[in-house]
Structures are given as structure tokens and as C-alpha cells.
Amino acid sequence: KQEVTQIPAALSVPEGENLVLNCSFTDSAIYNLQWFRQDPGKGLTSLLLIQSSQREQTSGRLNASLDKSSGRSTLYIAASQPGDSATYLCAVRPSGSARQLTFGSGTQLTVLP
Amino acid sequence: GAVVSQHPSRVICKSGTSVKIECRSLDFQATTMFWYRQFPKQSLMLMATSNEGSKATYEQGVEKDKFLINHASLTLSTLTVTSAHPEDSSFYICSAPLPRGGKGNIQYFGAGTRLSVL
């Protein structure tokens, strides 16, 4: 059974700092990995999706990497802003026909002004 | 872009009542939708897979008679929490992947429904 772990559970940084969020998964047989942002009491916003054949994806100040063989992904946020404060979730989709996602428990990020 | 609409966003109900939550794909057809549940301070856990035109597939430990799923059209799936009890209070959220591998099978999520059972 796939297990997804995110470290740290919470992170507080001053504005402007670059930071890295970590995600690890136990079963490397994945189809893709997706990073989401969740604001308190809200739904999910998709940030980046990395296919299993890809190594990284970039969108603006965000860069996500994937090392499938070691079961790791990182989300790099450059020049953090208070508006980046949210919970960040990673989720993996298994290889094969199944499309449901297995989520990590998230990293709660606070960017201090 | 692709949007998934979920309604209502918040429900407060008395114990024993039934609550229906709707999930709609607004500009694409979704033969499959997923229903997740999130308890406070925890991550999302898959409850069931909703399949258009056929029975839903439930995850282990999820009571199919309590959480009724209907996927009557290619753009609508509903989750009905029957005879709700306080322990059913949670955040329910649906998702739908783009069909035919669109955008790498990215999944779009609804805004979620906060259910509080008194």
C-alpha cells in the first residue's frame, strides 16, 4: 500500500526566504505526482504536476522535482511571500489504470511579513 | 480552464438527517470522479470512486449504504450522507481528472463541503 510522507509538518519562514518542502512515497510505481495548495477551510489548488518520466516542473516561483527511483519529490518556493502561507500537499497517482490519488499529510507553511 | 464545482460549501444539520453534496465538472466530461474526506489536521483520504453509469467503488471501511454515490451524467456526481451523525462531521471534497489523459491526467478539485452534524 502506497504511503506518502511530508516533512516538515509545519514551517515558518521570514518573507523573501527560499524554501524547500519534502515529499516521499514508498511505492515507486507511480504515474504522476501532483503538488497542491490548500488554504484554511478551502479546497485544493493544483500547483504542479510531474509525470513519472519527468524530473522537474516549473511554474513562476515554484519548482517541483521528482526522483522516482528514490521515492522523493521536493517543492522549491523562491522568494517566499506572506500570500504563500497555506498547507501544501503532495499526492501520487499509481501507475496503471487507477486514477485516485494518495495524499501526504501536508506541510503547513507560514511566511512572516 | 477546467473547473469542478461543488455545492453546498457548508452544511449544518441535525443528527439523523440526510445531506446531499453535488460535484459538477463545468467544461469537461468526467466519466470518473473521486470523493475524499478530510478530518481536522489530517490529510485527504479517498472514500470512493464514482463511475458514470455504473456502481461506485468504495474504499475499505467506507459504508456504501451510508454514503450513497450517484453518477447519473457525465458532468454530475452526488454524494448523499444518509442518517448523518456527529462523527460524520468532516470536510468532503470531490475531484475529477481530465478525460483521455488531458494535461497529463491532472485532477481538478471542488472547493469542498464542510459538514457539521449537531
Coordinates of N, CA and C in Angstrom, one line a residue:
Chain A
K1 N 0.8 -1.2 0.0 CA 0.0 0.0 0.0 C 0.9 1.2 0.0
Q2 N 0.5 2.2 -0.9 CA 1.3 3.4 -1.0 C 1.2 4.3 0.2
E3 N 2.3 4.8 0.7 CA 2.3 5.7 1.8 C 3.1 7.0 1.4
V4 N 2.5 8.1 1.7 CA 3.1 9.4 1.3 C 3.4 10.2 2.6
T5 N 4.6 10.6 2.7 CA 5.0 11.4 3.9 C 5.6 12.7 3.5
Q6 N 5.2 13.7 4.3 CA 5.7 15.1 4.0 C 6.4 15.6 5.3
I7 N 7.5 16.2 5.0 CA 8.4 16.7 6.1 C 8.9 18.1 5.6
P8 N 8.8 19.1 6.5 CA 8.3 19.1 7.9 C 6.7 19.2 7.9
A9 N 6.1 19.0 9.0 CA 4.7 19.1 9.1 C 4.3 20.6 9.1
A10 N 5.2 21.4 9.7 CA 4.9 22.9 9.7 C 6.3 23.6 9.5
L11 N 6.2 24.8 8.9 CA 7.4 25.6 8.6 C 7.0 27.0 8.7
S12 N 7.9 27.8 9.4 CA 7.6 29.2 9.5 C 8.9 29.9 9.0
V13 N 8.8 30.8 8.0 CA 10.0 31.5 7.5 C 9.7 33.0 7.3
P14 N 10.7 33.8 7.3 CA 10.5 35.2 7.1 C 10.3 35.5 5.6
E15 N 9.6 36.5 5.3 CA 9.4 36.8 3.9 C 10.7 37.0 3.1
G16 N 10.7 36.5 1.9 CA 11.8 36.6 1.0 C 12.7 35.4 1.0
E17 N 12.5 34.5 1.9 CA 13.4 33.4 2.0 C 13.0 32.3 1.0
N18 N 14.0 31.6 0.5 CA 13.7 30.5 -0.4 C 13.5 29.2 0.5
L19 N 12.7 28.3 0.1 CA 12.4 27.2 1.0 C 12.1 25.9 0.2
V20 N 12.3 24.8 0.8 CA 12.0 23.5 0.2 C 11.1 22.7 1.1
L21 N 10.1 22.1 0.4 CA 9.2 21.2 1.1 C 9.5 19.8 0.5
N22 N 9.4 18.8 1.4 CA 9.8 17.5 1.0 C 8.6 16.5 1.0
C23 N 8.6 15.6 0.1 CA 7.6 14.6 0.0 C 8.2 13.3 -0.4
S24 N 7.9 12.2 0.3 CA 8.4 10.9 0.0 C 7.3 9.9 -0.1
F25 N 7.5 8.9 -1.0 CA 6.5 7.9 -1.2 C 7.2 6.5 -1.2
T26 N 6.4 5.5 -0.8 CA 7.0 4.2 -0.5 C 7.0 3.3 -1.8
D27 N 6.1 3.5 -2.7 CA 6.0 2.7 -3.9 C 6.3 3.5 -5.1
S28 N 7.4 3.2 -5.7 CA 7.9 4.0 -6.9 C 7.1 3.8 -8.1
A29 N 6.2 2.8 -8.1 CA 5.3 2.6 -9.3 C 4.2 3.6 -9.4
I30 N 4.6 4.8 -9.8 CA 3.7 5.9 -9.8 C 3.5 6.4 -11.3
Y31 N 2.3 7.0 -11.6 CA 2.1 7.5 -12.9 C 2.5 9.0 -12.9
N32 N 2.1 9.7 -11.9 CA 2.5 11.1 -11.7 C 2.4 11.5 -10.3
L33 N 2.9 12.7 -10.0 CA 2.9 13.3 -8.7 C 2.4 14.7 -8.8
Q34 N 1.5 15.1 -7.9 CA 0.9 16.4 -8.0 C 1.1 17.2 -6.7
W35 N 1.5 18.4 -6.8 CA 1.5 19.3 -5.6 C 0.3 20.2 -5.6
F36 N -0.3 20.4 -4.4 CA -1.4 21.2 -4.3 C -1.2 22.2 -3.2
R37 N -2.0 23.2 -3.2 CA -2.1 24.2 -2.1 C -3.5 24.2 -1.6
Q38 N -3.6 24.2 -0.2 CA -4.9 24.3 0.4 C -4.9 25.4 1.4
D39 N -5.8 26.3 1.2 CA -6.0 27.4 2.2 C -7.0 27.0 3.3
P40 N -6.9 27.5 4.5 CA -7.8 27.0 5.6 C -9.2 27.0 5.2
G41 N -9.8 25.8 5.4 CA -11.2 25.6 5.1 C -11.6 25.6 3.7
K42 N -10.6 25.6 2.8 CA -10.9 25.7 1.4 C -10.5 24.4 0.6
G43 N -10.8 24.4 -0.6 CA -10.5 23.2 -1.5 C -9.0 23.3 -1.9
L44 N -8.7 22.5 -2.9 CA -7.3 22.3 -3.3 C -7.1 23.1 -4.6
T45 N -5.9 23.7 -4.7 CA -5.5 24.3 -5.9 C -4.3 23.6 -6.4
S46 N -4.3 23.1 -7.7 CA -3.2 22.4 -8.2 C -2.1 23.3 -8.6
L47 N -0.9 23.0 -8.2 CA 0.3 23.9 -8.4 C 1.1 23.3 -9.6
L48 N 1.5 22.1 -9.4 CA 2.4 21.5 -10.4 C 2.1 20.0 -10.5
L49 N 2.2 19.4 -11.7 CA 2.1 18.0 -11.9 C 3.3 17.5 -12.6
I50 N 3.9 16.5 -12.1 CA 5.1 15.9 -12.7 C 4.8 14.5 -13.1
Q51 N 5.0 14.2 -14.4 CA 4.8 12.8 -14.9 C 6.0 12.0 -14.4
S52 N 5.8 10.7 -14.3 CA 6.8 9.8 -13.8 C 8.1 9.8 -14.6
S53 N 7.9 10.2 -15.9 CA 9.1 10.2 -16.8 C 9.9 11.6 -16.7
Q54 N 9.3 12.5 -16.0 CA 9.9 13.8 -15.9 C 10.7 14.0 -14.6
R55 N 11.6 14.9 -14.6 CA 12.5 15.2 -13.4 C 12.0 16.4 -12.7
E56 N 11.5 17.4 -13.4 CA 11.0 18.6 -12.7 C 10.0 19.4 -13.6
Q57 N 9.3 20.2 -12.8 CA 8.4 21.1 -13.5 C 8.5 22.5 -12.8
T58 N 8.3 23.5 -13.6 CA 8.4 24.9 -13.0 C 7.2 25.7 -13.4
S59 N 6.8 26.5 -12.4 CA 5.7 27.5 -12.7 C 6.0 28.7 -11.8
G60 N 6.4 29.8 -12.4 CA 6.7 31.0 -11.7 C 7.8 30.8 -10.7
R61 N 7.5 31.1 -9.4 CA 8.4 30.9 -8.3 C 8.5 29.5 -7.8
L62 N 7.7 28.6 -8.4 CA 7.7 27.2 -7.9 C 8.4 26.3 -8.8
N63 N 9.2 25.4 -8.2 CA 9.9 24.3 -8.9 C 9.7 23.0 -8.2
A64 N 9.2 22.0 -8.9 CA 9.0 20.7 -8.3 C 9.9 19.7 -8.9
S65 N 10.6 18.9 -8.2 CA 11.4 17.9 -8.7 C 10.9 16.5 -8.3
L66 N 11.3 15.5 -9.1 CA 10.9 14.2 -8.8 C 12.0 13.2 -9.1
D67 N 12.3 12.4 -8.0 CA 13.3 11.3 -8.2 C 12.5 10.0 -7.9
K68 N 11.9 9.4 -8.9 CA 11.0 8.3 -8.7 C 11.7 7.1 -8.1
S69 N 12.9 6.9 -8.5 CA 13.6 5.7 -8.0 C 13.9 5.7 -6.5
S70 N 14.1 6.9 -6.0 CA 14.3 7.0 -4.5 C 13.0 7.4 -3.8
G71 N 11.9 7.6 -4.5 CA 10.6 7.9 -3.9 C 10.6 9.3 -3.3
R72 N 11.1 10.3 -3.9 CA 11.2 11.6 -3.3 C 10.8 12.7 -4.3
S73 N 10.1 13.7 -3.8 CA 9.8 14.9 -4.6 C 10.1 16.1 -3.7
T74 N 10.5 17.2 -4.3 CA 10.6 18.4 -3.5 C 9.9 19.5 -4.2
L75 N 9.4 20.5 -3.4 CA 8.8 21.7 -3.9 C 9.6 22.8 -3.4
Y76 N 10.2 23.6 -4.4 CA 11.0 24.7 -4.1 C 10.2 26.0 -4.3
I77 N 10.2 26.8 -3.3 CA 9.5 28.1 -3.4 C 10.5 29.2 -3.3
A78 N 10.7 30.0 -4.3 CA 11.7 31.1 -4.3 C 11.0 32.4 -3.8
A79 N 11.8 33.1 -3.1 CA 11.4 34.5 -2.7 C 10.0 34.4 -2.1
S80 N 9.9 33.7 -1.0 CA 8.5 33.5 -0.4 C 7.9 34.8 0.0
Q81 N 6.5 34.8 -0.1 CA 5.7 35.9 0.3 C 4.6 35.5 1.3
P82 N 4.1 36.5 2.1 CA 3.1 36.1 3.0 C 1.9 35.4 2.3
G83 N 1.6 35.8 1.1 CA 0.5 35.1 0.4 C 0.7 33.7 0.1
D84 N 2.0 33.2 0.3 CA 2.3 31.8 0.1 C 1.8 31.0 1.3
S85 N 1.5 31.6 2.3 CA 1.1 30.9 3.5 C -0.1 30.0 3.3
A86 N 0.0 28.7 3.5 CA -1.1 27.7 3.2 C -0.5 26.4 3.6
T87 N -1.3 25.4 3.4 CA -0.9 24.0 3.6 C -0.6 23.4 2.2
Y88 N 0.6 22.8 2.0 CA 1.0 22.3 0.8 C 0.9 20.7 0.8
L89 N 0.2 20.2 -0.1 CA 0.0 18.7 -0.1 C 0.6 18.1 -1.4
C90 N 1.3 17.0 -1.2 CA 1.7 16.3 -2.4 C 0.8 15.0 -2.5
A91 N 0.6 14.6 -3.7 CA -0.2 13.4 -3.9 C 0.3 12.6 -5.1
V92 N 0.3 11.3 -5.0 CA 0.8 10.5 -6.1 C -0.4 9.6 -6.7
R93 N -0.3 9.5 -8.0 CA -1.3 8.6 -8.7 C -0.5 7.3 -9.0
P94 N -1.1 6.2 -8.8 CA -0.4 4.9 -9.1 C -0.3 4.7 -10.6
S95 N 0.7 3.9 -11.0 CA 0.8 3.5 -12.4 C -0.4 2.5 -12.6
G96 N -0.7 2.4 -13.9 CA -1.8 1.5 -14.2 C -3.1 2.3 -14.5
S97 N -4.2 1.7 -14.4 CA -5.5 2.3 -14.8 C -6.1 3.1 -13.7
A98 N -5.7 2.9 -12.4 CA -6.3 3.6 -11.3 C -5.9 5.0 -11.3
R99 N -6.8 5.9 -11.1 CA -6.5 7.4 -11.1 C -6.7 8.1 -9.8
Q100 N -7.1 7.3 -8.7 CA -7.2 8.0 -7.4 C -5.9 8.4 -6.9
L101 N -5.8 9.4 -6.1 CA -4.6 9.9 -5.5 C -4.4 9.5 -4.1
T102 N -3.2 9.3 -3.7 CA -2.8 9.1 -2.3 C -2.1 10.3 -1.8
F103 N -2.6 11.0 -0.8 CA -2.1 12.2 -0.3 C -1.1 12.1 0.9
G104 N -0.2 13.0 1.0 CA 0.6 13.2 2.2 C -0.2 14.0 3.2
S105 N 0.3 14.1 4.3 CA -0.4 14.8 5.4 C -0.2 16.3 5.3
G106 N 0.7 16.8 4.5 CA 0.8 18.2 4.2 C 1.9 18.9 5.0
T107 N 2.3 20.0 4.5 CA 3.2 20.9 5.3 C 2.5 22.3 5.4
Q108 N 2.3 22.7 6.6 CA 1.7 24.0 6.9 C 2.8 25.1 6.9
L109 N 2.7 25.9 5.9 CA 3.7 27.0 5.7 C 3.2 28.3 6.1
T110 N 4.0 29.0 6.9 CA 3.7 30.4 7.3 C 4.8 31.3 6.9
V111 N 4.5 32.3 6.1 CA 5.6 33.2 5.7 C 5.3 34.5 6.4
L112 N 6.2 34.9 7.3 CA 6.0 36.1 8.1 C 6.4 37.3 7.4
P113 N 5.6 38.4 7.5 CA 6.0 39.6 6.8 C 7.1 40.4 7.5
Chain B
G1 N -10.1 27.6 -17.9 CA -9.6 26.2 -17.6 C -10.6 25.4 -17.0
A2 N -10.3 24.1 -16.9 CA -11.2 23.1 -16.3 C -11.6 23.5 -14.9
V3 N -12.9 23.4 -14.6 CA -13.4 23.8 -13.3 C -14.3 22.7 -12.8
V4 N -14.1 22.4 -11.5 CA -15.1 21.5 -10.8 C -15.8 22.3 -9.8
S5 N -17.1 22.2 -9.8 CA -17.9 23.0 -8.9 C -18.5 22.0 -7.9
Q6 N -18.5 22.4 -6.6 CA -19.0 21.6 -5.6 C -20.0 22.4 -4.7
H7 N -21.1 21.8 -4.4 CA -22.2 22.6 -3.7 C -22.9 21.6 -2.8
P8 N -23.3 22.1 -1.6 CA -23.0 23.4 -1.0 C -21.6 23.4 -0.4
S9 N -21.2 24.6 0.0 CA -19.9 24.7 0.6 C -19.9 24.4 2.1
R10 N -21.1 24.6 2.7 CA -21.2 24.4 4.1 C -22.6 23.9 4.4
V11 N -22.6 22.9 5.3 CA -23.9 22.3 5.7 C -23.9 22.1 7.2
I12 N -24.9 22.6 7.9 CA -25.1 22.3 9.3 C -26.4 21.6 9.4
C13 N -26.4 20.4 10.0 CA -27.7 19.6 10.0 C -27.8 18.9 11.4
K14 N -29.0 18.5 11.6 CA -29.3 17.7 12.8 C -29.0 16.2 12.6
S15 N -28.6 15.6 13.7 CA -28.3 14.2 13.6 C -29.5 13.4 13.1
G16 N -29.3 12.5 12.2 CA -30.4 11.7 11.7 C -30.8 12.1 10.3
T17 N -30.5 13.3 9.9 CA -30.9 13.8 8.6 C -29.9 13.4 7.5
S18 N -30.4 13.5 6.3 CA -29.5 13.1 5.1 C -29.1 14.4 4.4
V19 N -27.9 14.4 3.9 CA -27.3 15.5 3.3 C -26.8 15.1 1.9
K20 N -27.1 15.9 0.9 CA -26.7 15.6 -0.5 C -25.6 16.7 -0.9
I21 N -24.5 16.2 -1.4 CA -23.5 17.1 -1.9 C -23.3 16.8 -3.4
E22 N -23.3 17.9 -4.2 CA -23.1 17.8 -5.6 C -21.7 18.2 -6.1
C23 N -21.3 17.5 -7.1 CA -20.0 17.8 -7.7 C -20.2 17.8 -9.2
R24 N -19.9 18.9 -9.8 CA -20.1 19.1 -11.3 C -18.8 19.5 -12.0
S25 N -18.6 18.8 -13.1 CA -17.5 19.3 -14.0 C -18.1 20.3 -14.9
L26 N -17.6 21.5 -15.0 CA -18.2 22.6 -15.7 C -17.9 22.6 -17.2
D27 N -16.7 22.3 -17.6 CA -16.4 22.4 -19.0 C -15.7 21.2 -19.6
F28 N -15.9 20.1 -18.9 CA -15.4 18.8 -19.5 C -16.3 17.7 -18.9
Q29 N -16.2 16.6 -19.6 CA -17.0 15.4 -19.2 C -16.1 14.5 -18.3
A30 N -16.7 14.1 -17.2 CA -15.9 13.2 -16.3 C -16.6 11.9 -16.1
T31 N -16.1 10.9 -16.7 CA -16.6 9.5 -16.5 C -16.3 9.0 -15.1
T32 N -15.3 9.6 -14.5 CA -14.9 9.1 -13.2 C -14.7 10.4 -12.3
M33 N -15.2 10.3 -11.1 CA -15.0 11.4 -10.1 C -14.6 10.7 -8.8
F34 N -13.9 11.4 -8.0 CA -13.4 10.8 -6.7 C -14.0 11.6 -5.6
W35 N -14.3 10.9 -4.5 CA -14.8 11.6 -3.3 C -13.8 11.3 -2.2
Y36 N -13.3 12.4 -1.6 CA -12.4 12.4 -0.5 C -13.0 12.9 0.8
R37 N -12.4 12.6 1.9 CA -12.8 13.1 3.2 C -11.6 13.6 3.9
Q38 N -11.7 14.7 4.6 CA -10.6 15.2 5.4 C -11.0 15.6 6.8
F39 N -10.5 14.9 7.8 CA -10.8 15.3 9.1 C -9.8 16.3 9.6
P40 N -10.1 17.1 10.6 CA -9.2 18.2 11.0 C -7.8 17.8 11.3
K41 N -6.9 18.5 10.8 CA -5.5 18.3 10.9 C -5.0 17.0 10.2
Q42 N -5.8 16.4 9.4 CA -5.4 15.2 8.7 C -5.4 15.5 7.2
S43 N -4.9 14.5 6.4 CA -4.9 14.7 5.0 C -6.1 14.1 4.4
L44 N -6.2 14.2 3.1 CA -7.4 13.7 2.4 C -7.3 12.2 2.3
M45 N -8.4 11.6 2.5 CA -8.5 10.1 2.4 C -9.6 9.8 1.3
L46 N -9.2 9.0 0.4 CA -10.2 8.6 -0.6 C -11.3 7.8 0.0
M47 N -12.5 8.2 -0.3 CA -13.7 7.4 0.2 C -14.2 6.4 -0.9
A48 N -14.4 7.0 -2.1 CA -15.0 6.2 -3.2 C -14.7 6.8 -4.5
T49 N -14.8 5.9 -5.5 CA -14.7 6.3 -6.9 C -16.0 6.2 -7.5
S50 N -16.5 7.3 -8.1 CA -17.8 7.4 -8.7 C -17.6 7.2 -10.2
N51 N -18.4 6.2 -10.7 CA -18.3 5.9 -12.1 C -19.6 6.1 -12.9
E52 N -19.5 6.9 -13.9 CA -20.7 7.2 -14.7 C -21.4 6.0 -15.2
G53 N -22.7 5.8 -14.9 CA -23.4 4.7 -15.5 C -23.2 3.4 -14.8
S54 N -22.4 3.3 -13.7 CA -22.2 2.1 -13.0 C -22.1 2.4 -11.5
K55 N -22.0 1.3 -10.8 CA -21.9 1.5 -9.3 C -20.5 2.1 -8.9
A56 N -20.6 2.8 -7.8 CA -19.4 3.4 -7.3 C -18.5 2.3 -6.6
T57 N -17.2 2.6 -6.5 CA -16.3 1.7 -5.9 C -15.9 2.3 -4.6
Y58 N -16.1 1.6 -3.5 CA -15.8 2.2 -2.1 C -14.5 1.6 -1.6
E59 N -13.8 2.5 -0.9 CA -12.6 2.1 -0.2 C -12.9 1.3 1.1
Q60 N -12.0 0.5 1.5 CA -12.2 -0.3 2.7 C -12.6 0.5 3.9
G61 N -13.6 0.1 4.6 CA -14.0 0.8 5.8 C -15.0 1.9 5.5
V62 N -15.4 2.2 4.3 CA -16.4 3.2 4.0 C -17.7 2.5 3.7
E63 N -18.8 2.8 4.4 CA -20.0 2.1 4.3 C -20.8 2.6 3.1
K64 N -21.0 1.8 2.1 CA -21.7 2.2 0.9 C -23.2 2.5 1.1
D65 N -23.8 1.9 2.2 CA -25.2 2.2 2.4 C -25.3 3.6 3.2
K66 N -24.3 4.0 3.7 CA -24.3 5.3 4.4 C -23.9 6.5 3.5
F67 N -23.0 6.2 2.7 CA -22.5 7.2 1.7 C -22.9 6.8 0.3
L68 N -24.1 7.3 -0.1 CA -24.6 6.9 -1.4 C -24.1 7.8 -2.5
I69 N -23.6 7.2 -3.5 CA -23.0 7.9 -4.6 C -23.8 7.6 -5.9
N70 N -24.1 8.7 -6.6 CA -24.8 8.6 -7.8 C -24.1 9.4 -8.9
H71 N -23.8 8.8 -10.0 CA -23.0 9.5 -11.1 C -23.9 9.4 -12.3
A72 N -25.0 10.2 -12.3 CA -26.1 10.0 -13.3 C -25.7 10.6 -14.7
S73 N -24.8 11.5 -14.7 CA -24.4 12.0 -16.0 C -22.9 12.2 -16.1
L74 N -22.5 12.7 -17.2 CA -21.0 12.8 -17.4 C -20.5 14.1 -16.8
T75 N -21.4 14.9 -16.2 CA -20.9 16.1 -15.5 C -21.3 16.2 -14.1
L76 N -22.0 15.2 -13.6 CA -22.5 15.3 -12.2 C -22.4 14.0 -11.4
S77 N -21.8 14.2 -10.2 CA -21.8 13.1 -9.3 C -22.3 13.7 -7.9
T78 N -23.1 12.9 -7.2 CA -23.6 13.3 -5.9 C -23.3 12.3 -4.9
L79 N -23.0 12.9 -3.7 CA -22.7 12.1 -2.5 C -23.8 12.4 -1.5
T80 N -24.5 11.4 -1.0 CA -25.5 11.6 0.0 C -25.1 10.9 1.3
V81 N -25.0 11.7 2.3 CA -24.6 11.1 3.6 C -26.0 10.9 4.3
T82 N -26.3 9.6 4.4 CA -27.6 9.2 5.0 C -27.5 9.1 6.5
S83 N -28.6 9.5 7.2 CA -28.7 9.5 8.6 C -27.4 9.9 9.3
A84 N -27.1 11.2 9.0 CA -25.8 11.7 9.4 C -25.7 11.7 11.0
H85 N -24.5 11.5 11.5 CA -24.2 11.5 12.9 C -23.0 12.5 13.1
P86 N -22.9 12.9 14.3 CA -21.7 13.9 14.6 C -20.4 13.4 14.1
E87 N -20.2 12.1 14.2 CA -18.9 11.6 13.7 C -18.7 11.7 12.2
D88 N -19.8 12.0 11.5 CA -19.6 12.2 10.0 C -19.2 13.6 9.7
S89 N -19.2 14.5 10.7 CA -18.7 15.8 10.5 C -17.3 15.8 10.0
S90 N -17.1 16.5 8.8 CA -15.8 16.4 8.2 C -15.9 17.4 7.0
F91 N -14.8 17.4 6.3 CA -14.7 18.2 5.0 C -14.7 17.2 3.9
Y92 N -15.7 17.3 3.0 CA -15.8 16.4 1.9 C -15.4 17.1 0.6
I93 N -14.6 16.5 -0.2 CA -14.2 17.2 -1.4 C -14.1 16.2 -2.6
C94 N -14.6 16.7 -3.7 CA -14.6 15.8 -4.9 C -13.5 16.2 -5.9
S95 N -13.2 15.3 -6.8 CA -12.2 15.7 -7.8 C -12.6 14.9 -9.1
A96 N -12.1 15.4 -10.2 CA -12.3 14.8 -11.5 C -11.1 15.0 -12.3
P97 N -10.6 13.9 -12.9 CA -9.5 14.0 -13.8 C -9.9 14.4 -15.2
L98 N -9.1 15.1 -16.0 CA -9.5 15.4 -17.3 C -9.5 14.1 -18.1
P99 N -10.4 14.0 -19.1 CA -10.5 12.7 -19.8 C -9.4 12.5 -20.8
R100 N -9.2 11.3 -21.1 CA -8.2 10.9 -22.2 C -6.8 11.5 -21.9
G101 N -6.4 11.5 -20.7 CA -5.1 12.0 -20.3 C -4.8 13.4 -20.5
G102 N -5.9 14.2 -20.5 CA -5.7 15.7 -20.7 C -4.8 16.3 -19.7
K103 N -3.8 17.1 -20.2 CA -2.9 17.7 -19.3 C -2.2 16.8 -18.4
G104 N -1.9 15.6 -18.9 CA -1.2 14.6 -18.1 C -2.1 14.0 -17.0
N105 N -3.4 14.0 -17.2 CA -4.3 13.4 -16.2 C -4.3 14.3 -14.9
I106 N -4.2 15.6 -15.1 CA -4.3 16.4 -13.9 C -5.7 16.3 -13.3
Q107 N -5.7 16.4 -12.0 CA -7.0 16.3 -11.4 C -7.4 17.6 -10.8
Y108 N -8.7 18.0 -11.1 CA -9.2 19.2 -10.6 C -10.1 18.9 -9.4
F109 N -10.0 19.8 -8.4 CA -10.8 19.6 -7.2 C -11.9 20.6 -7.0
G110 N -13.0 20.2 -6.4 CA -14.0 21.1 -6.0 C -13.5 21.9 -4.8
A111 N -14.3 22.9 -4.4 CA -13.9 23.7 -3.2 C -14.2 23.1 -1.9
G112 N -14.9 21.9 -1.9 CA -15.1 21.2 -0.7 C -16.4 21.6 0.0
T113 N -16.9 20.7 0.8 CA -18.1 20.9 1.6 C -17.8 20.6 3.1
R114 N -18.0 21.6 3.9 CA -17.8 21.4 5.3 C -19.1 21.0 6.0
L115 N -19.2 19.8 6.4 CA -20.4 19.2 7.0 C -20.3 19.2 8.6
S116 N -21.2 19.8 9.2 CA -21.3 19.8 10.7 C -22.6 19.2 11.1
V117 N -22.5 18.1 11.8 CA -23.7 17.4 12.3 C -23.9 17.6 13.8
L118 N -25.0 18.2 14.1 CA -25.2 18.5 15.5 C -25.8 17.4 16.3

